mmCIF file of C-alpha atoms in Angstrom:
data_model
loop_
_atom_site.group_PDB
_atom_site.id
_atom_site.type_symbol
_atom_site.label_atom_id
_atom_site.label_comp_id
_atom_site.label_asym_id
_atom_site.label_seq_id
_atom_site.Cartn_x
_atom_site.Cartn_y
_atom_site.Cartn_z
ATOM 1 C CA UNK A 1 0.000 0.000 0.000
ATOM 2 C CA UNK A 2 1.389 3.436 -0.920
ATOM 3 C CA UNK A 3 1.280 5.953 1.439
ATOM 4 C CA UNK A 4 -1.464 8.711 1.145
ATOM 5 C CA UNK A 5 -0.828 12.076 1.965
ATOM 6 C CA UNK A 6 -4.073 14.376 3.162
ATOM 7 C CA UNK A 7 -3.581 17.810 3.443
ATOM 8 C CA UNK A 8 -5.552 21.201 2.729
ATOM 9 C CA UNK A 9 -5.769 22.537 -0.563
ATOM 10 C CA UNK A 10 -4.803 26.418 0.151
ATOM 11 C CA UNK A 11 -2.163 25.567 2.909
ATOM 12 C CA UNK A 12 0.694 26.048 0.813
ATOM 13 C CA UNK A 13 -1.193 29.387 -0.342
ATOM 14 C CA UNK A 14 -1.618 30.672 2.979
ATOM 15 C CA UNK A 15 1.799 29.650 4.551
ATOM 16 C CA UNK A 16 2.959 31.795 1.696
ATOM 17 C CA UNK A 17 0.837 35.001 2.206
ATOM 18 C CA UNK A 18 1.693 34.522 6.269
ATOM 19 C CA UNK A 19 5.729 34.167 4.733
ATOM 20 C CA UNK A 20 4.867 37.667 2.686
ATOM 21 C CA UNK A 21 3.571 39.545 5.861
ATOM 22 C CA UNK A 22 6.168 38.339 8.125
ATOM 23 C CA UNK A 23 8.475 39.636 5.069
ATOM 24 C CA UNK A 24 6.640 43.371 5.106
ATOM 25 C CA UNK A 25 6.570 43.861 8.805
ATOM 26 C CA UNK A 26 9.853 42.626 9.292
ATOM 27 C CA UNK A 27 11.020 45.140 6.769
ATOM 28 C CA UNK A 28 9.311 48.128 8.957
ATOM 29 C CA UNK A 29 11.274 47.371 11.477
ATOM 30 C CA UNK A 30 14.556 47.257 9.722
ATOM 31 C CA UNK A 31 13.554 50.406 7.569
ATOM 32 C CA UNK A 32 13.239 52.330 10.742
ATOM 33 C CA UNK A 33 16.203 51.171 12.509
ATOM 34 C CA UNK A 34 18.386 52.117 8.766
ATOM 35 C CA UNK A 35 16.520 55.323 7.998
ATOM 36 C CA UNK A 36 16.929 57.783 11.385
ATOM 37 C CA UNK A 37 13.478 58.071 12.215
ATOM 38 C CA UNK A 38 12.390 59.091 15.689
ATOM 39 C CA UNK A 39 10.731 56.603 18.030
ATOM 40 C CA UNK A 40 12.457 53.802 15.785
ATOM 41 C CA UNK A 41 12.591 51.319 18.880
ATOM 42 C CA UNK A 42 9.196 51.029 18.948
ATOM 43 C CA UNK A 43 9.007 49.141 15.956
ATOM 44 C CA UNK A 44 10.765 46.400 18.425
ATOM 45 C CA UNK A 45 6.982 46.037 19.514
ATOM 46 C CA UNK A 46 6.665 43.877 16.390
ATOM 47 C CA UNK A 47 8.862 41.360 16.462
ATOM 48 C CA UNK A 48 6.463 39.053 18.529
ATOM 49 C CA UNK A 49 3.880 39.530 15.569
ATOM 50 C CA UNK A 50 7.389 38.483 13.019
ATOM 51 C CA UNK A 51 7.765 35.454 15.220
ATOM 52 C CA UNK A 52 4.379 34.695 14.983
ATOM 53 C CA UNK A 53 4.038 34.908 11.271
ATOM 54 C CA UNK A 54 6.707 32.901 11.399
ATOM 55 C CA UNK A 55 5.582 30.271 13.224
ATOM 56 C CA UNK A 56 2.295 30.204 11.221
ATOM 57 C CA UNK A 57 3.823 29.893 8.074
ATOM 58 C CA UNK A 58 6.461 26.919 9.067
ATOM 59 C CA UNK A 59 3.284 25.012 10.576
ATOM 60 C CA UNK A 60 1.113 25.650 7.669
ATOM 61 C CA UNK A 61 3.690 24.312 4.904
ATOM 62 C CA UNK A 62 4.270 21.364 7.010
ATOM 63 C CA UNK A 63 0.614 20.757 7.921
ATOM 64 C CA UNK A 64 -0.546 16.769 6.660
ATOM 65 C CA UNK A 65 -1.461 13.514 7.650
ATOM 66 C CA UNK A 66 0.037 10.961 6.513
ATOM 67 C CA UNK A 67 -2.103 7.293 6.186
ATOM 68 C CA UNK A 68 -0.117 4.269 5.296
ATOM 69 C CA UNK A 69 -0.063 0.632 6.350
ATOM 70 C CA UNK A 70 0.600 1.458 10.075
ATOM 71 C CA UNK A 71 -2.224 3.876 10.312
ATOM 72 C CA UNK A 72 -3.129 7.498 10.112
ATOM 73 C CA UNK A 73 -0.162 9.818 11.313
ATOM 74 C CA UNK A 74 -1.014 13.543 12.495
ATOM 75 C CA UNK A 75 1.700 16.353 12.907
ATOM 76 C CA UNK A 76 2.697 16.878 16.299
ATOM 77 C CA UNK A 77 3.750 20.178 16.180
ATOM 78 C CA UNK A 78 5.535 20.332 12.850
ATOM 79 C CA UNK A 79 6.397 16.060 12.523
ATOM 80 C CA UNK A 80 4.366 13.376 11.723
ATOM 81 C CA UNK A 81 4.720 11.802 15.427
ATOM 82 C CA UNK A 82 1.542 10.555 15.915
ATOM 83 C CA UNK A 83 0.062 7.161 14.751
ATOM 84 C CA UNK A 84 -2.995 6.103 15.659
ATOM 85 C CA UNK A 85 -2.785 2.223 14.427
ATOM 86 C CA UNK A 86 -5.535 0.821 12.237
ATOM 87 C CA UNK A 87 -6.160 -1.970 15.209
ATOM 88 C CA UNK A 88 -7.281 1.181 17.641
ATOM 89 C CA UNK A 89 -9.660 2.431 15.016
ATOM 90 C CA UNK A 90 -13.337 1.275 14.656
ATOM 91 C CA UNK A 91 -14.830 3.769 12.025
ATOM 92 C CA UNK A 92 -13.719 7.776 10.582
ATOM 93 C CA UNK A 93 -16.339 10.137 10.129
ATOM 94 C CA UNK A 94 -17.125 13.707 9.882
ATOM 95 C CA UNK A 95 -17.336 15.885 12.582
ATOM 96 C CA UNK A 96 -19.124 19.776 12.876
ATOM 97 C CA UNK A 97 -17.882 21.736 15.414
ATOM 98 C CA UNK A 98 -18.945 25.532 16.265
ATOM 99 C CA UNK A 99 -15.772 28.664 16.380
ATOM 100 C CA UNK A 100 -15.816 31.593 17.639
ATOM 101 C CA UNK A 101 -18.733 34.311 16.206
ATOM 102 C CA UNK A 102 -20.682 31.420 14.831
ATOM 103 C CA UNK A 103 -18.285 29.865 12.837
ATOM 104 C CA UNK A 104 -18.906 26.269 11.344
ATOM 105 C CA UNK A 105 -15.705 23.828 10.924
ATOM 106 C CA UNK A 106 -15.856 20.795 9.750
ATOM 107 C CA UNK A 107 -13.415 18.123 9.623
ATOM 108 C CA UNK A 108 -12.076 14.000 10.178
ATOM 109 C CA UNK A 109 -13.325 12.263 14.052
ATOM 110 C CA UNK A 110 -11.353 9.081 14.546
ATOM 111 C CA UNK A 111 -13.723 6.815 16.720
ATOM 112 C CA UNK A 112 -11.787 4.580 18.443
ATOM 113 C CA UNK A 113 -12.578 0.690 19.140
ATOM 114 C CA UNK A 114 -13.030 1.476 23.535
ATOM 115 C CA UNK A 115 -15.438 4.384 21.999
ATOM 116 C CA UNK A 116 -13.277 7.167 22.623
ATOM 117 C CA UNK A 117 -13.119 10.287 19.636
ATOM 118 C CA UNK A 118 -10.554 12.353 18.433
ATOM 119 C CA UNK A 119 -10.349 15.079 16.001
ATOM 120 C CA UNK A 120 -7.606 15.139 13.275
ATOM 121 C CA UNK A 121 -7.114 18.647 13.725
ATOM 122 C CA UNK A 122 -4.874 19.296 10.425
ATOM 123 C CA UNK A 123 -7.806 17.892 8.756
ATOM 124 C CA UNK A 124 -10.271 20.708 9.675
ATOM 125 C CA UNK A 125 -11.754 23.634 7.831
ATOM 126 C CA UNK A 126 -14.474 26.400 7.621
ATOM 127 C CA UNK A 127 -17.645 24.694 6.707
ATOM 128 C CA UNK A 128 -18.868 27.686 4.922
ATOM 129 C CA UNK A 129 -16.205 27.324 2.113
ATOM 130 C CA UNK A 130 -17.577 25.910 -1.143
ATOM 131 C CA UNK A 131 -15.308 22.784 -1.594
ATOM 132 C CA UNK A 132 -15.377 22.037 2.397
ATOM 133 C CA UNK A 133 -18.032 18.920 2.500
ATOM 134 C CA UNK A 134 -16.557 17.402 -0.669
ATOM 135 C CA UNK A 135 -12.798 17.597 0.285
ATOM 136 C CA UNK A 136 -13.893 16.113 3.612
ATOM 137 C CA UNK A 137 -15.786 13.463 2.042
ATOM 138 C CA UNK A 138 -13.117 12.635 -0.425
ATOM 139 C CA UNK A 139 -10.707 12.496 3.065
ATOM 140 C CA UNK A 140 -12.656 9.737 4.724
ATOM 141 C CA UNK A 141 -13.307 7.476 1.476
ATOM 142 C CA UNK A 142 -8.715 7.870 1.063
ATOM 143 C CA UNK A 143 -8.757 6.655 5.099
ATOM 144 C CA UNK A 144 -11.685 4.180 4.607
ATOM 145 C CA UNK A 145 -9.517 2.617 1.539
ATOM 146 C CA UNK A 146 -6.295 2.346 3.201
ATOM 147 C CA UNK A 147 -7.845 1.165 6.246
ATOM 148 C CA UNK A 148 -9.306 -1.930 4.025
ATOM 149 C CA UNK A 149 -6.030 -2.401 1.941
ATOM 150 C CA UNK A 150 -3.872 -2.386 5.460
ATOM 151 C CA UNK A 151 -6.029 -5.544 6.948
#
């Protein structure tokens, strides 16, 4: 069985745009320390927001799971550390959760065979987008497959 990767379809888009603003404000800050304009050390208030950019952008390139012939593999932060083996899972199916300000998310629940749930949180996404159900959809029938090619 070859390994299938799952991932979202705009991740590599938005780790990019996140990349670009970490890019622009981190050029504020060295514009202002260059150029001798007054106050400039208060542009040291945004390196947090650099670091988080950052951060955001690393996580969202490396963002997938990974399901192969051990079972399905979730990043944990930034590796693929986590296996939950086929043996520990009874069924996958999708799971709609509420955000903040009434927003809908959908994504992947792994029900396990003692009844417990977890969410595959790299798997999840606004429910309002247009190719949300069928991506998730298309997600469990790649995890229902390899499960039934791994027995």
């Amino acid at each position: 069985m070859e390994p299938v990767i799952l991932r979202h379809r705009d991740a590599v888009r938005q780790s990019l745009t996140y990349a670009a603003f970490a890019i622009v404000v981190n050029a504020v800050i060295i514009t202002a320390f260059l150029l001798p304009m007054p106050g400039y050390w208060f542009t040291l208030v945004l390196l947090p927001v650099v670091v988080f950019l950052v951060y955001s952008s690393l996580r969202l390139a490396t963002l997938k799971v990974r399901v192969d012939r051990e079972g399905v593999w979730e990043p944990n932060p930034f590796r693929l550390t986590y296996v939950t083996p086929w043996e520990d899972i009874a069924h996958v199916r999708k799971r709609t959760s509420s955000g903040a300000l009434h927003t809908q998310f959908v994504s992947v629940e792994i029900v396990h065979t003692d009844g417990d749930t977890h969410e595959v949180l790299a798997l999840k996404m606004q429910g309002g987008a247009a190719y949300a159900e069928p991506t998730i959809e298309e997600w469990l029938d790649q995890i229902r497959e390899a499960k039934k090619a791994a027995r």
